[in-house]
Every structure is written in structure tokens, then in C-alpha cells.
mmCIF file of C-alpha atoms in Angstrom:
data_model
loop_
_atom_site.group_PDB
_atom_site.id
_atom_site.type_symbol
_atom_site.label_atom_id
_atom_site.label_comp_id
_atom_site.label_asym_id
_atom_site.label_seq_id
_atom_site.Cartn_x
_atom_site.Cartn_y
_atom_site.Cartn_z
ATOM 1 C CA MET A 1 96.412 126.733 94.488
ATOM 2 C CA ALA A 2 97.927 124.910 97.451
ATOM 3 C CA GLU A 3 97.788 126.980 100.615
ATOM 4 C CA ASN A 4 101.032 128.970 101.060
ATOM 5 C CA ALA A 5 102.408 127.588 97.800
ATOM 6 C CA GLN A 6 103.207 128.904 94.370
ATOM 7 C CA ASN A 7 101.383 127.091 91.579
ATOM 8 C CA THR A 8 104.692 126.104 90.037
ATOM 9 C CA LEU A 9 105.992 124.323 93.124
ATOM 10 C CA LYS A 10 107.116 120.820 92.187
ATOM 11 C CA SER A 11 109.325 118.161 93.694
ATOM 12 C CA GLU A 12 112.918 118.357 92.514
ATOM 13 C CA LYS A 13 113.679 114.710 93.140
ATOM 14 C CA LYS A 14 112.233 111.313 92.388
ATOM 15 C CA LEU A 15 109.347 110.334 94.619
ATOM 16 C CA ASN A 16 110.138 107.699 97.186
ATOM 17 C CA ARG A 17 107.239 105.232 97.192
ATOM 18 C CA LEU A 18 108.706 102.839 99.724
ATOM 19 C CA PHE A 19 105.698 103.479 101.968
ATOM 20 C CA SER A 20 102.414 105.185 101.182
ATOM 21 C CA VAL A 21 98.927 105.630 102.602
ATOM 22 C CA ALA A 22 96.195 104.510 100.226
ATOM 23 C CA PRO A 23 93.614 106.817 98.681
ATOM 24 C CA MET A 24 90.333 106.077 100.491
ATOM 25 C CA MET A 25 86.970 107.606 99.643
ATOM 26 C CA ASP A 26 85.467 109.678 102.472
ATOM 27 C CA TRP A 27 88.623 109.164 104.517
ATOM 28 C CA THR A 28 91.821 110.630 103.063
ATOM 29 C CA ASP A 29 90.652 114.197 102.666
ATOM 30 C CA ARG A 30 93.025 117.110 103.278
ATOM 31 C CA HIS A 31 92.379 117.184 107.036
ATOM 32 C CA CYS A 32 93.238 113.503 107.286
ATOM 33 C CA ARG A 33 96.382 113.960 105.235
ATOM 34 C CA TYR A 34 97.567 116.889 107.358
ATOM 35 C CA PHE A 35 97.075 114.741 110.458
ATOM 36 C CA HIS A 36 98.953 111.800 108.927
ATOM 37 C CA ARG A 37 101.812 114.100 107.971
ATOM 38 C CA GLN A 38 102.374 114.964 111.637
ATOM 39 C CA LEU A 39 103.115 111.277 112.224
ATOM 40 C CA SER A 40 105.348 110.625 109.196
ATOM 41 C CA LYS A 41 107.313 113.110 107.127
ATOM 42 C CA LYS A 42 108.368 110.496 104.576
ATOM 43 C CA ALA A 43 105.206 108.547 103.691
ATOM 44 C CA LEU A 44 103.688 109.347 100.307
ATOM 45 C CA LEU A 45 100.074 110.465 100.772
ATOM 46 C CA TYR A 46 97.185 110.213 98.322
ATOM 47 C CA THR A 47 93.988 112.169 97.913
ATOM 48 C CA GLU A 48 90.589 110.569 97.727
ATOM 49 C CA MET A 49 89.661 109.641 94.174
ATOM 50 C CA VAL A 50 88.338 112.612 92.211
ATOM 51 C CA THR A 51 86.511 111.846 88.980
ATOM 52 C CA SER A 52 87.561 113.700 85.881
ATOM 53 C CA SER A 53 84.005 114.950 85.316
ATOM 54 C CA ALA A 54 83.790 116.348 88.857
ATOM 55 C CA LEU A 55 87.097 118.114 88.408
ATOM 56 C CA ILE A 56 86.220 119.581 85.011
ATOM 57 C CA TYR A 57 82.574 120.479 85.550
ATOM 58 C CA GLY A 58 82.522 121.017 89.323
ATOM 59 C CA ASP A 59 84.374 123.294 91.710
ATOM 60 C CA HIS A 60 87.895 122.146 90.891
ATOM 61 C CA GLU A 61 89.415 124.473 93.478
ATOM 62 C CA GLN A 62 87.479 122.657 96.198
ATOM 63 C CA PHE A 63 88.774 119.287 95.002
ATOM 64 C CA LEU A 64 92.380 120.370 94.478
ATOM 65 C CA GLN A 65 92.933 122.563 97.520
ATOM 66 C CA HIS A 66 95.574 121.276 99.902
ATOM 67 C CA ASN A 67 98.396 122.409 102.154
ATOM 68 C CA ILE A 68 102.027 122.140 101.093
ATOM 69 C CA ASP A 69 102.740 120.540 104.466
ATOM 70 C CA GLU A 70 100.985 117.435 103.076
ATOM 71 C CA TYR A 71 103.809 116.858 100.559
ATOM 72 C CA PRO A 72 104.843 114.429 99.156
ATOM 73 C CA LEU A 73 101.325 114.119 97.764
ATOM 74 C CA SER A 74 99.597 112.418 94.821
ATOM 75 C CA LEU A 75 96.243 113.226 93.246
ATOM 76 C CA GLN A 76 94.162 110.171 92.367
ATOM 77 C CA LEU A 77 91.839 110.491 89.377
ATOM 78 C CA GLY A 78 88.938 108.370 88.234
ATOM 79 C CA GLY A 79 87.804 108.251 84.629
ATOM 80 C CA HIS A 80 88.321 106.652 81.226
ATOM 81 C CA ASN A 81 88.312 109.483 78.700
ATOM 82 C CA ALA A 82 91.894 110.212 77.703
ATOM 83 C CA LYS A 83 91.313 113.852 76.793
ATOM 84 C CA SER A 84 89.512 114.595 80.076
ATOM 85 C CA LEU A 85 92.119 112.790 82.153
ATOM 86 C CA ALA A 86 94.912 114.677 80.410
ATOM 87 C CA ARG A 87 93.197 117.958 81.274
ATOM 88 C CA CYS A 88 92.928 116.861 84.901
ATOM 89 C CA ALA A 89 96.586 115.796 84.957
ATOM 90 C CA ARG A 90 97.473 119.347 83.966
ATOM 91 C CA TYR A 91 95.429 120.592 86.915
ATOM 92 C CA ALA A 92 97.333 118.239 89.199
ATOM 93 C CA GLN A 93 100.706 119.539 88.086
ATOM 94 C CA ALA A 94 99.640 123.174 88.156
ATOM 95 C CA TRP A 95 98.402 122.822 91.727
ATOM 96 C CA GLY A 96 101.676 121.352 92.940
ATOM 97 C CA TYR A 97 100.896 117.640 93.238
ATOM 98 C CA GLN A 98 103.979 115.465 92.771
ATOM 99 C CA GLU A 99 102.160 112.579 91.073
ATOM 100 C CA VAL A 100 98.881 111.813 89.346
ATOM 101 C CA ASN A 101 97.419 108.338 89.839
ATOM 102 C CA LEU A 102 94.676 106.624 87.839
ATOM 103 C CA ASN A 103 92.173 104.513 89.770
ATOM 104 C CA VAL A 104 91.659 101.120 88.113
ATOM 105 C CA GLY A 105 90.778 99.368 91.348
ATOM 106 C CA CYS A 106 87.503 100.653 92.795
ATOM 107 C CA PRO A 107 84.833 97.920 92.417
ATOM 108 C CA SER A 108 81.706 99.851 93.427
ATOM 109 C CA GLY A 109 78.680 99.767 91.167
ATOM 110 C CA ARG A 110 78.387 103.536 91.227
ATOM 111 C CA VAL A 111 81.786 104.085 89.648
ATOM 112 C CA GLN A 112 81.344 101.190 87.223
ATOM 113 C CA ASN A 113 78.402 103.048 85.710
ATOM 114 C CA GLY A 114 80.835 105.763 84.676
ATOM 115 C CA ARG A 115 83.463 103.290 83.373
ATOM 116 C CA ILE A 116 85.706 104.100 86.302
ATOM 117 C CA GLY A 117 87.765 101.857 88.539
ATOM 118 C CA ALA A 118 88.246 98.093 88.448
ATOM 119 C CA CYS A 119 85.990 97.507 85.449
ATOM 120 C CA LEU A 120 88.716 99.130 83.316
ATOM 121 C CA MET A 121 90.968 96.127 83.893
ATOM 122 C CA ALA A 122 88.935 94.562 81.098
ATOM 123 C CA GLU A 123 90.023 97.459 78.854
ATOM 124 C CA PRO A 124 93.828 97.636 78.966
ATOM 125 C CA ASP A 125 93.922 99.627 75.732
ATOM 126 C CA THR A 126 91.621 102.271 77.223
ATOM 127 C CA VAL A 127 93.867 102.580 80.268
ATOM 128 C CA ALA A 128 96.993 102.659 78.118
ATOM 129 C CA THR A 129 95.555 105.431 75.939
ATOM 130 C CA ALA A 130 94.634 107.454 79.014
ATOM 131 C CA VAL A 131 98.083 107.028 80.558
ATOM 132 C CA ALA A 132 99.793 108.064 77.331
ATOM 133 C CA ALA A 133 97.586 111.149 77.076
ATOM 134 C CA MET A 134 98.324 112.197 80.647
ATOM 135 C CA LYS A 135 102.051 111.623 80.289
ATOM 136 C CA SER A 136 102.138 113.726 77.142
ATOM 137 C CA VAL A 137 101.003 116.869 78.972
ATOM 138 C CA VAL A 138 102.753 116.698 82.381
ATOM 139 C CA ASP A 139 106.242 116.239 83.772
ATOM 140 C CA ILE A 140 105.133 114.609 87.030
ATOM 141 C CA PRO A 141 104.813 110.798 87.181
ATOM 142 C CA VAL A 142 101.609 109.116 86.020
ATOM 143 C CA THR A 143 100.916 105.919 87.959
ATOM 144 C CA VAL A 144 98.150 103.309 88.044
ATOM 145 C CA LYS A 145 96.501 101.641 91.035
ATOM 146 C CA HIS A 146 94.625 98.468 90.168
ATOM 147 C CA ARG A 147 93.393 95.071 91.321
ATOM 148 C CA ILE A 148 94.911 91.743 90.278
ATOM 149 C CA GLY A 149 91.853 91.071 88.135
ATOM 150 C CA ILE A 150 88.080 91.072 87.946
ATOM 151 C CA SER A 151 85.879 88.066 88.647
ATOM 152 C CA PRO A 152 85.129 85.644 87.090
ATOM 153 C CA GLN A 153 87.707 86.000 84.308
ATOM 154 C CA ALA A 154 90.696 86.840 86.501
ATOM 155 C CA SER A 155 93.972 85.055 85.828
ATOM 156 C CA TYR A 156 97.628 85.866 86.204
ATOM 157 C CA ASP A 157 98.034 85.927 82.420
ATOM 158 C CA LYS A 158 95.325 88.605 82.113
ATOM 159 C CA LEU A 159 96.988 90.603 84.894
ATOM 160 C CA ALA A 160 100.373 90.414 83.183
ATOM 161 C CA ASN A 161 98.801 91.417 79.866
ATOM 162 C CA PHE A 162 97.182 94.447 81.507
ATOM 163 C CA VAL A 163 100.414 95.590 83.151
ATOM 164 C CA GLY A 164 102.426 94.962 80.009
ATOM 165 C CA ARG A 165 100.060 96.946 77.807
ATOM 166 C CA VAL A 166 99.896 99.927 80.193
ATOM 167 C CA ALA A 167 103.665 99.852 80.680
ATOM 168 C CA GLU A 168 104.069 100.158 76.898
ATOM 169 C CA ALA A 169 102.159 103.442 77.172
ATOM 170 C CA GLY A 170 104.798 104.773 79.545
ATOM 171 C CA CYS A 171 103.558 103.862 83.026
ATOM 172 C CA GLU A 172 106.500 102.849 85.218
ATOM 173 C CA THR A 173 104.767 102.457 88.589
ATOM 174 C CA PHE A 174 101.940 100.040 89.383
ATOM 175 C CA ILE A 175 100.260 99.900 92.787
ATOM 176 C CA VAL A 176 98.566 96.540 93.019
ATOM 177 C CA HIS A 177 95.755 95.689 95.410
ATOM 178 C CA ALA A 178 96.398 91.957 95.679
ATOM 179 C CA ARG A 179 92.751 90.933 95.563
ATOM 180 C CA ILE A 180 90.417 90.097 92.698
ATOM 181 C CA ALA A 181 87.544 92.586 92.339
ATOM 182 C CA VAL A 182 84.033 91.141 92.252
ATOM 183 C CA LEU A 183 81.937 93.585 90.266
ATOM 184 C CA THR A 184 78.492 92.174 91.067
ATOM 185 C CA GLY A 185 76.942 90.814 94.230
ATOM 186 C CA LEU A 186 79.370 92.307 96.756
ATOM 187 C CA SER A 187 79.416 95.650 98.523
ATOM 188 C CA PRO A 188 82.565 97.808 98.402
ATOM 189 C CA LYS A 189 83.240 96.765 102.010
ATOM 190 C CA GLN A 190 82.975 93.058 101.112
ATOM 191 C CA ASN A 191 85.260 93.676 98.133
ATOM 192 C CA ARG A 192 87.970 94.716 100.598
ATOM 193 C CA GLU A 193 87.753 91.328 102.306
ATOM 194 C CA ILE A 194 86.544 88.810 99.681
ATOM 195 C CA PRO A 195 88.013 86.851 97.926
ATOM 196 C CA PRO A 196 91.357 86.017 99.596
ATOM 197 C CA LEU A 197 94.472 88.032 98.847
ATOM 198 C CA LYS A 198 96.957 86.654 96.304
ATOM 199 C CA PRO A 199 100.237 88.461 97.008
ATOM 200 C CA GLU A 200 102.100 85.791 95.043
ATOM 201 C CA TRP A 201 100.616 87.252 91.846
ATOM 202 C CA VAL A 202 102.134 90.620 92.718
ATOM 203 C CA TYR A 203 105.503 89.009 93.450
ATOM 204 C CA GLN A 204 105.351 87.324 90.056
ATOM 205 C CA LEU A 205 104.695 90.654 88.359
ATOM 206 C CA LYS A 206 107.950 91.990 89.760
ATOM 207 C CA LYS A 207 109.787 88.922 88.463
ATOM 208 C CA ASP A 208 108.232 89.270 85.014
ATOM 209 C CA PHE A 209 108.623 93.065 84.855
ATOM 210 C CA PRO A 210 111.803 93.772 86.857
ATOM 211 C CA SER A 211 112.238 97.264 85.432
ATOM 212 C CA LEU A 212 108.839 98.412 86.700
ATOM 213 C CA GLU A 213 108.169 99.770 90.167
ATOM 214 C CA ILE A 214 105.675 97.361 91.743
ATOM 215 C CA ILE A 215 103.988 98.293 95.024
ATOM 216 C CA ILE A 216 101.621 96.068 96.976
ATOM 217 C CA ASN A 217 98.400 97.053 98.735
ATOM 218 C CA GLY A 218 95.698 95.123 100.545
ATOM 219 C CA GLY A 219 95.224 93.748 104.053
ATOM 220 C CA ILE A 220 98.638 94.781 105.404
ATOM 221 C CA LYS A 221 98.598 95.464 109.147
ATOM 222 C CA SER A 222 102.061 95.172 110.665
ATOM 223 C CA PHE A 223 105.718 96.014 110.151
ATOM 224 C CA ASP A 224 106.473 92.293 109.969
ATOM 225 C CA GLU A 225 104.227 92.052 106.910
ATOM 226 C CA ILE A 226 105.686 95.230 105.477
ATOM 227 C CA SER A 227 109.235 93.905 105.862
ATOM 228 C CA TYR A 228 108.347 90.620 104.188
ATOM 229 C CA HIS A 229 106.735 92.313 101.178
ATOM 230 C CA MET A 230 109.726 94.629 100.822
ATOM 231 C CA LEU A 231 112.025 91.670 100.337
ATOM 232 C CA LYS A 232 110.212 91.021 97.066
ATOM 233 C CA LEU A 233 108.751 94.355 95.950
ATOM 234 C CA ASP A 234 109.529 98.053 95.651
ATOM 235 C CA GLY A 235 107.097 99.402 98.200
ATOM 236 C CA VAL A 236 104.047 98.914 100.377
ATOM 237 C CA MET A 237 100.805 100.863 100.586
ATOM 238 C CA LEU A 238 98.628 100.719 103.711
ATOM 239 C CA GLY A 239 94.936 101.528 103.683
ATOM 240 C CA ARG A 240 92.524 100.809 106.522
ATOM 241 C CA GLU A 241 95.206 100.005 109.094
ATOM 242 C CA ALA A 242 96.876 103.380 108.560
ATOM 243 C CA TYR A 243 93.530 105.077 109.058
ATOM 244 C CA GLN A 244 92.178 103.050 111.965
ATOM 245 C CA ASN A 245 95.514 102.774 113.781
ATOM 246 C CA PRO A 246 97.301 105.945 112.645
ATOM 247 C CA TYR A 247 99.961 105.896 115.368
ATOM 248 C CA LEU A 248 101.592 103.101 113.375
ATOM 249 C CA LEU A 249 102.731 105.877 111.014
ATOM 250 C CA ALA A 250 104.868 107.351 113.793
ATOM 251 C CA GLU A 251 107.362 104.522 113.346
ATOM 252 C CA VAL A 252 107.533 104.631 109.560
ATOM 253 C CA ASP A 253 110.332 107.174 109.154
ATOM 254 C CA ASN A 254 112.707 105.471 111.584
ATOM 255 C CA ARG A 255 111.940 101.880 110.636
ATOM 256 C CA LEU A 256 111.721 102.238 106.862
ATOM 257 C CA TYR A 257 113.657 105.379 105.926
ATOM 258 C CA SER A 258 116.572 105.184 108.374
ATOM 259 C CA SER A 259 115.627 108.459 110.008
ATOM 260 C CA VAL A 260 117.016 108.916 113.506
ATOM 261 C CA GLN A 261 114.403 110.952 115.303
ATOM 262 C CA PRO A 262 112.783 110.544 118.722
ATOM 263 C CA LEU A 263 109.439 108.773 118.424
ATOM 264 C CA ILE A 264 106.757 111.446 118.462
ATOM 265 C CA GLN A 265 104.308 110.961 121.329
ATOM 266 C CA ARG A 266 100.560 111.046 120.840
ATOM 267 C CA ARG A 267 100.110 114.224 122.848
ATOM 268 C CA GLN A 268 102.792 115.900 120.728
ATOM 269 C CA VAL A 269 100.774 115.000 117.639
ATOM 270 C CA ILE A 270 97.731 116.680 119.184
ATOM 271 C CA GLU A 271 99.808 119.759 119.998
ATOM 272 C CA LYS A 272 100.996 119.935 116.394
ATOM 273 C CA MET A 273 97.393 119.737 115.191
ATOM 274 C CA VAL A 274 96.088 122.540 117.422
ATOM 275 C CA PRO A 275 97.250 125.530 115.282
ATOM 276 C CA TYR A 276 95.954 123.840 112.132
ATOM 277 C CA ILE A 277 92.569 123.123 113.716
ATOM 278 C CA GLU A 278 92.239 126.650 115.060
ATOM 279 C CA HIS A 279 93.081 128.036 111.617
ATOM 280 C CA GLN A 280 90.505 125.810 109.941
ATOM 281 C CA LEU A 281 87.815 126.653 112.510
ATOM 282 C CA ALA A 282 88.465 130.357 111.919
ATOM 283 C CA LYS A 283 87.776 129.728 108.228
ATOM 284 C CA GLY A 284 84.422 128.119 109.043
ATOM 285 C CA ALA A 285 85.330 124.425 109.219
ATOM 286 C CA CYS A 286 83.466 122.098 111.568
ATOM 287 C CA LEU A 287 85.592 120.490 114.295
ATOM 288 C CA HIS A 288 84.082 117.075 113.559
ATOM 289 C CA HIS A 289 85.350 117.166 109.974
ATOM 290 C CA ILE A 290 88.910 117.189 111.333
ATOM 291 C CA THR A 291 88.723 115.185 114.547
ATOM 292 C CA ARG A 292 86.887 112.242 112.958
ATOM 293 C CA HIS A 293 90.233 111.305 111.375
ATOM 294 C CA MET A 294 91.952 111.401 114.758
ATOM 295 C CA LEU A 295 89.693 108.959 116.614
ATOM 296 C CA GLY A 296 92.153 106.065 116.216
ATOM 297 C CA LEU A 297 95.194 107.908 117.570
ATOM 298 C CA TYR A 298 94.991 106.213 120.973
ATOM 299 C CA GLN A 299 93.943 102.801 119.668
ATOM 300 C CA GLY A 300 95.165 100.073 121.984
ATOM 301 C CA VAL A 301 95.840 102.515 124.825
ATOM 302 C CA GLN A 302 93.975 102.379 128.124
ATOM 303 C CA GLY A 303 91.317 105.078 128.102
ATOM 304 C CA ALA A 304 91.042 105.201 124.309
ATOM 305 C CA ARG A 305 87.305 104.528 124.457
ATOM 306 C CA LYS A 306 86.739 107.629 126.598
ATOM 307 C CA TYR A 307 88.782 109.689 124.136
ATOM 308 C CA ARG A 308 86.792 108.449 121.141
ATOM 309 C CA ARG A 309 83.434 108.770 122.856
ATOM 310 C CA TYR A 310 84.004 112.320 124.070
ATOM 311 C CA ILE A 311 85.034 113.515 120.599
ATOM 312 C CA SER A 312 82.239 111.616 118.869
ATOM 313 C CA GLU A 313 79.591 113.033 121.197
ATOM 314 C CA ASN A 314 80.783 116.625 121.176
ATOM 315 C CA ALA A 315 82.837 117.573 118.113
ATOM 316 C CA HIS A 316 79.804 117.867 115.829
ATOM 317 C CA LYS A 317 77.983 120.372 118.066
ATOM 318 C CA ASP A 318 77.544 123.988 117.009
ATOM 319 C CA GLY A 319 80.426 126.108 118.208
ATOM 320 C CA ALA A 320 82.592 123.109 119.163
ATOM 321 C CA GLY A 321 86.180 124.268 119.477
ATOM 322 C CA ILE A 322 89.637 123.018 120.288
ATOM 323 C CA GLU A 323 88.679 122.564 123.936
ATOM 324 C CA ILE A 324 86.766 119.418 122.955
ATOM 325 C CA LEU A 325 89.915 117.760 121.671
ATOM 326 C CA ILE A 326 91.977 118.890 124.662
ATOM 327 C CA LYS A 327 89.364 117.524 127.076
ATOM 328 C CA ALA A 328 89.355 114.183 125.230
ATOM 329 C CA VAL A 329 93.147 113.958 125.440
ATOM 330 C CA ASN A 330 93.087 114.769 129.146
ATOM 331 C CA LEU A 331 90.530 112.009 129.697
ATOM 332 C CA VAL A 332 92.749 109.343 128.150
ATOM 333 C CA GLU A 333 95.970 110.615 129.714
ATOM 334 C CA THR A 334 94.362 110.759 133.161
ATOM 335 C CA GLU A 335 93.506 107.101 132.623
ATOM 336 C CA LEU A 336 97.160 106.405 131.802
#
């Protein structure tokens, strides 16, 4: 179960999805989430996608393990089989996650082969059946993250039909990546940049389904953009920008949640991470597996390149300890 948590621990209040950090494969692991939580106490965090088959037939403790300090936290699942997804939703609730999210947005060929991700937008009934099955066995919210369509048959009418059908199954929250998924001919990286975003389709969803919680994702990089989207929608989810420029998260609580706290400084974030890193190293973790998520902390600051380079060149070495991170911080702060 979650470190330092009882398996029955659950949130007592409705999740606030005003701002969240997107689930990102190979990025938002538990070390990344712990780091992000030092910057924002309010942002909703998501795990990497875990497939239902991996969770059922693999080492589910490895996939589900987390720290209660990461809360509020959602588990993202990938799959299409309603029975399997329902079983995994039970795991999510038992392990203390406050939400379970179904991935209907990943366009990679590898996941398509397992009928996972964006290809399921062509099967709204399959998604609806899965959502209904998950909702029938858990008390925590079941949400869906999806694209605005799949090429070449994408249209707003198809998007609205998909949302309407899944909403009938009981889903109340839709996180919409405002870009059409191209299932052939593009890499996953290209699918994050091509074709152009269509946020107006997401705005229209909120007009057509006012009772649903509609959250936008895709290409958002600044608080100006966040503020504009929030005039029309219920929340915003950041992906790459939150990862590559994580210090942006330090302003989230004050700017979006009306918290009145002194802005945490970058060195204070490092100091908060030190006990966690030392604990993880004592358990056999590699320093690189943690510090790779922290490389962007000083982005835009003079000396940031020295900080990144020193960590990148040394954190992976055998026996690398906390002194590597401290030396990197001293390099950038000497520059300042």
C-alpha cells in the first residue's frame, strides 16, 4: 500500500481539478510526483499510464506504490476490457488513489495493438461499458482523458457523440487533449505537435454539456493561457511545460487557489527533497532516477546549464549520493 498510509485512506472531499499535471509515460513516476508536490500542494497529480494487463499479471505493488505526500493523486489506466479495468479500479481505491482515469488519448502504435488509448475514440460503446464497470465497483471518481478525435474521420459531431455516450455511462469528468490524434505515419512526439490544436472544440463541449466537468490539455505554457482557458472551462492540465519548467508549479497555489504563502525558492525545494532522496538511496534507488526529474528546476536562470550538466554527468555513477545534487545547486547559485 501507499508508504505510511492505511489501505483505506481516501479523500473526504471532492477533488479539485482546477489545475493538474498530465500523466506522461517515462516521466511522471513517483519520484517526479514527489518533486512536483514540493512545488504545489494543490495541483492534482497523475501517474504514468499503467495497462490493465500489467497491473493484473505483473507486479502490481511496483506499479501502485506511492507516497501519501503525493496526494491528491489519480491512477491512470490503459485498457479496453471492462472486467479487467474494473478489477484495476478496485486496486486503485484500495491503494488510496483519489481517482482512476482511463486513457483514451495515447496515439502510439504500441498501445493501439492492445486496443488502448486514442484508437478507442472509435469505440464509444466500449469506453462507456468500461466506465460503467469501473464505477460499479468503486466509490472514487472514474474519469476519461481523450483526444478531440482520430484522423481522418475526426469531427466535432463525432467528439460530441463520444462524450455524450460515455457521460451516459456515468462519467462526469472529461480531460480533453485539444488535438486530433493521427494513428498512422506520426511518432508519439509528432502527435504532440501535429496537427494544430483546436481548443474551440473543447469550449463547445462545455457549452453543449454544461453539467459535465470539462478540462483542457495540450500545448499550454503560461498563466496567461491558463487564465484564458479558465474563463470557458472547469480546469487546465499541463504536460510538458510542467515537466520541463517545473518551477512554474511554485506559483500555482497562490495564483489559482487563492493561497497566501511565500513563494518557495528553488533552493528550498532542493532542501525539501534531500530527506526523500536519502531515504530512497538507502532503499537501493539510483540517484539518477530521482534527479532526472529535477533538471528543469533552474530553467531560465543564469547557471542552469552548469546545474543540468553536473547532474547529468554524475548522478548515474555507482555510489552517487546527495552530494552530487548539492554540488550542482552550489554551481548555479555561485553563478547567481
